[in-house]
Amino acid sequence: MRINIITVSFVAVAGLLFLIVSCDPSRVYEENKKIPDYKWEIKSPLEFQVEIKDTVTPHNIYLNVRHAGYYGFSNIYLFIDSWLPDGSYSRDTAEIILATPDGKWMGDGLGDIWDNRALFKKDVVFPMSGTYRFRLTQAMRVNPLQGVMDAGIRIEKAGMKK
């Protein structure tokens, strides 16, 4: 059986990229959820459950947004609902800037796809261990909001070098 050198090279590069991406000692949790047909309905929030054990180390919480180049705005507003393990609840609103004033997309781009990560909360010390719930809802005045491909949350230990 003859193996194609291009196939071997592709597999090697893909494996190396997987190792680089998965070796992130600061990451405690990260999940992104796809938006069906890139049309985010207000009545279709994204929900995340995070198991937190560390109640001593400060953490940073980030919001991730991936959008297509045809997204119609320079920003996005999100409602972030949070539930602690004891059932207490809070709601925040966040604005993520996606483009410069002259219309140039920010974030990491590849072709017509743009990835953005925005700091939501810095140096958070979780008050108790257990399951935390987060819900992201698009808070723009357009429904459905077109061009958002996926969104998510990342929690990492604060102050760690990557």
GROMACS .gro file of C-alpha atoms in nm:
model
  162
    1MET     CA    1   0.000   0.000   0.000
    2ARG     CA    2   0.147   0.329  -0.107
    3ILE     CA    3   0.095   0.635   0.115
    4ASN     CA    4   0.074   0.974  -0.046
    5ILE     CA    5   0.334   1.222   0.089
    6ILE     CA    6   0.075   1.502   0.087
    7THR     CA    7  -0.161   1.294   0.303
    8VAL     CA    8   0.117   1.216   0.549
    9SER     CA    9   0.217   1.583   0.563
   10PHE     CA   10  -0.141   1.694   0.618
   11VAL     CA   11  -0.193   1.445   0.901
   12ALA     CA   12   0.134   1.551   1.065
   13VAL     CA   13   0.049   1.922   1.047
   14ALA     CA   14  -0.307   1.861   1.173
   15GLY     CA   15  -0.173   1.656   1.464
   16LEU     CA   16   0.080   1.922   1.554
   17LEU     CA   17  -0.185   2.195   1.547
   18PHE     CA   18  -0.412   1.983   1.768
   19LEU     CA   19  -0.133   1.942   2.023
   20ILE     CA   20  -0.054   2.314   2.023
   21VAL     CA   21  -0.418   2.412   2.067
   22SER     CA   22  -0.496   2.151   2.333
   23CYS     CA   23  -0.190   2.233   2.547
   24ASP     CA   24  -0.325   2.542   2.719
   25PRO     CA   25  -0.256   2.518   3.093
   26SER     CA   26  -0.446   2.838   3.174
   27ARG     CA   27  -0.778   2.716   3.026
   28VAL     CA   28  -1.027   2.584   3.281
   29TYR     CA   29  -1.324   2.569   3.042
   30GLU     CA   30  -1.401   2.666   2.685
   31GLU     CA   31  -1.700   2.582   2.472
   32ASN     CA   32  -1.848   2.744   2.165
   33LYS     CA   33  -2.189   2.657   2.026
   34LYS     CA   34  -2.296   2.684   1.664
   35ILE     CA   35  -2.577   2.915   1.559
   36PRO     CA   36  -2.809   2.732   1.316
   37ASP     CA   37  -2.794   2.882   0.966
   38TYR     CA   38  -2.591   3.173   1.113
   39LYS     CA   39  -2.917   3.335   1.227
   40TRP     CA   40  -2.923   3.393   1.603
   41GLU     CA   41  -3.278   3.415   1.731
   42ILE     CA   42  -3.341   3.610   2.052
   43LYS     CA   43  -3.546   3.316   2.179
   44SER     CA   44  -3.254   3.074   2.120
   45PRO     CA   45  -2.998   3.148   2.391
   46LEU     CA   46  -2.681   2.943   2.428
   47GLU     CA   47  -2.640   2.762   2.760
   48PHE     CA   48  -2.322   2.640   2.927
   49GLN     CA   49  -2.264   2.440   3.245
   50VAL     CA   50  -1.923   2.472   3.405
   51GLU     CA   51  -1.793   2.262   3.691
   52ILE     CA   52  -1.576   2.483   3.914
   53LYS     CA   53  -1.366   2.336   4.194
   54ASP     CA   54  -1.109   2.612   4.255
   55THR     CA   55  -1.241   2.881   4.494
   56VAL     CA   56  -0.902   3.043   4.558
   57THR     CA   57  -0.739   3.126   4.222
   58PRO     CA   58  -0.857   3.436   4.030
   59HIS     CA   59  -1.005   3.360   3.688
   60ASN     CA   60  -1.077   3.562   3.376
   61ILE     CA   61  -1.401   3.504   3.187
   62TYR     CA   62  -1.409   3.569   2.813
   63LEU     CA   63  -1.688   3.578   2.556
   64ASN     CA   64  -1.615   3.427   2.216
   65VAL     CA   65  -1.793   3.531   1.896
   66ARG     CA   66  -1.728   3.400   1.544
   67HIS     CA   67  -1.899   3.586   1.263
   68ALA     CA   68  -1.907   3.595   0.886
   69GLY     CA   69  -1.784   3.892   0.685
   70TYR     CA   70  -2.140   3.984   0.593
   71TYR     CA   71  -2.236   4.046   0.959
   72GLY     CA   72  -2.413   4.382   0.946
   73PHE     CA   73  -2.282   4.562   1.254
   74SER     CA   74  -1.952   4.675   1.406
   75ASN     CA   75  -2.044   4.533   1.746
   76ILE     CA   76  -2.268   4.286   1.923
   77TYR     CA   77  -2.452   4.318   2.252
   78LEU     CA   78  -2.508   4.010   2.464
   79PHE     CA   79  -2.708   3.940   2.778
   80ILE     CA   80  -2.517   3.708   3.010
   81ASP     CA   81  -2.727   3.529   3.270
   82SER     CA   82  -2.532   3.350   3.545
   83TRP     CA   83  -2.642   3.104   3.811
   84LEU     CA   84  -2.419   3.002   4.101
   85PRO     CA   85  -2.438   2.650   4.248
   86ASP     CA   86  -2.658   2.783   4.533
   87GLY     CA   87  -2.913   2.911   4.277
   88SER     CA   88  -2.835   3.283   4.305
   89TYR     CA   89  -2.873   3.466   3.974
   90SER     CA   90  -2.732   3.772   3.803
   91ARG     CA   91  -2.764   3.932   3.459
   92ASP     CA   92  -2.506   4.142   3.281
   93THR     CA   93  -2.494   4.310   2.944
   94ALA     CA   94  -2.175   4.311   2.739
   95GLU     CA   95  -2.078   4.487   2.420
   96ILE     CA   96  -1.815   4.326   2.201
   97ILE     CA   97  -1.656   4.556   1.944
   98LEU     CA   98  -1.606   4.362   1.620
   99ALA     CA   99  -1.482   4.635   1.383
  100THR     CA  100  -1.276   4.952   1.393
  101PRO     CA  101  -1.447   5.288   1.326
  102ASP     CA  102  -1.334   5.268   0.962
  103GLY     CA  103  -1.507   4.928   0.921
  104LYS     CA  104  -1.207   4.694   0.938
  105TRP     CA  105  -1.291   4.367   1.112
  106MET     CA  106  -1.104   4.299   1.434
  107GLY     CA  107  -1.006   3.962   1.578
  108ASP     CA  108  -0.848   3.672   1.397
  109GLY     CA  109  -0.966   3.629   1.041
  110LEU     CA  110  -0.939   3.355   0.787
  111GLY     CA  111  -1.108   3.430   0.459
  112ASP     CA  112  -1.454   3.559   0.539
  113ILE     CA  113  -1.465   3.428   0.899
  114TRP     CA  114  -1.366   3.633   1.205
  115ASP     CA  115  -1.300   3.509   1.559
  116ASN     CA  116  -1.320   3.749   1.852
  117ARG     CA  117  -1.252   3.694   2.221
  118ALA     CA  118  -1.350   3.972   2.461
  119LEU     CA  119  -1.270   3.993   2.830
  120PHE     CA  120  -1.600   3.986   3.018
  121LYS     CA  121  -1.483   3.966   3.382
  122LYS     CA  122  -1.130   3.989   3.517
  123ASP     CA  123  -0.985   3.828   3.831
  124VAL     CA  124  -1.307   3.652   3.936
  125VAL     CA  125  -1.271   3.433   4.243
  126PHE     CA  126  -1.557   3.184   4.238
  127PRO     CA  127  -1.725   3.192   4.581
  128MET     CA  128  -1.816   2.823   4.594
  129SER     CA  129  -1.738   2.501   4.414
  130GLY     CA  130  -2.003   2.333   4.204
  131THR     CA  131  -2.185   2.374   3.875
  132TYR     CA  132  -2.215   2.728   3.741
  133ARG     CA  133  -2.459   2.797   3.457
  134PHE     CA  134  -2.420   3.068   3.196
  135ARG     CA  135  -2.664   3.170   2.926
  136LEU     CA  136  -2.573   3.397   2.633
  137THR     CA  137  -2.856   3.575   2.451
  138GLN     CA  138  -2.804   3.811   2.160
  139ALA     CA  139  -2.928   4.155   2.265
  140MET     CA  140  -2.931   4.340   1.935
  141ARG     CA  141  -3.248   4.503   1.802
  142VAL     CA  142  -3.255   4.275   1.500
  143ASN     CA  143  -3.412   3.932   1.509
  144PRO     CA  144  -3.283   3.704   1.380
  145LEU     CA  145  -2.930   3.841   1.395
  146GLN     CA  146  -2.763   3.723   1.076
  147GLY     CA  147  -2.398   3.638   1.028
  148VAL     CA  148  -2.310   3.509   1.377
  149MET     CA  149  -2.167   3.161   1.329
  150ASP     CA  150  -2.108   3.061   1.691
  151ALA     CA  151  -2.056   3.204   2.035
  152GLY     CA  152  -1.922   3.075   2.360
  153ILE     CA  153  -1.746   3.123   2.687
  154ARG     CA  154  -1.390   3.069   2.805
  155ILE     CA  155  -1.273   3.061   3.165
  156GLU     CA  156  -0.903   3.064   3.237
  157LYS     CA  157  -0.675   3.108   3.536
  158ALA     CA  158  -0.573   3.473   3.559
  159GLY     CA  159  -0.211   3.573   3.531
  160MET     CA  160  -0.080   3.257   3.365
  161LYS     CA  161   0.151   3.288   3.066
  162LYS     CA  162   0.031   3.098   2.760
   0.00000   0.00000   0.00000
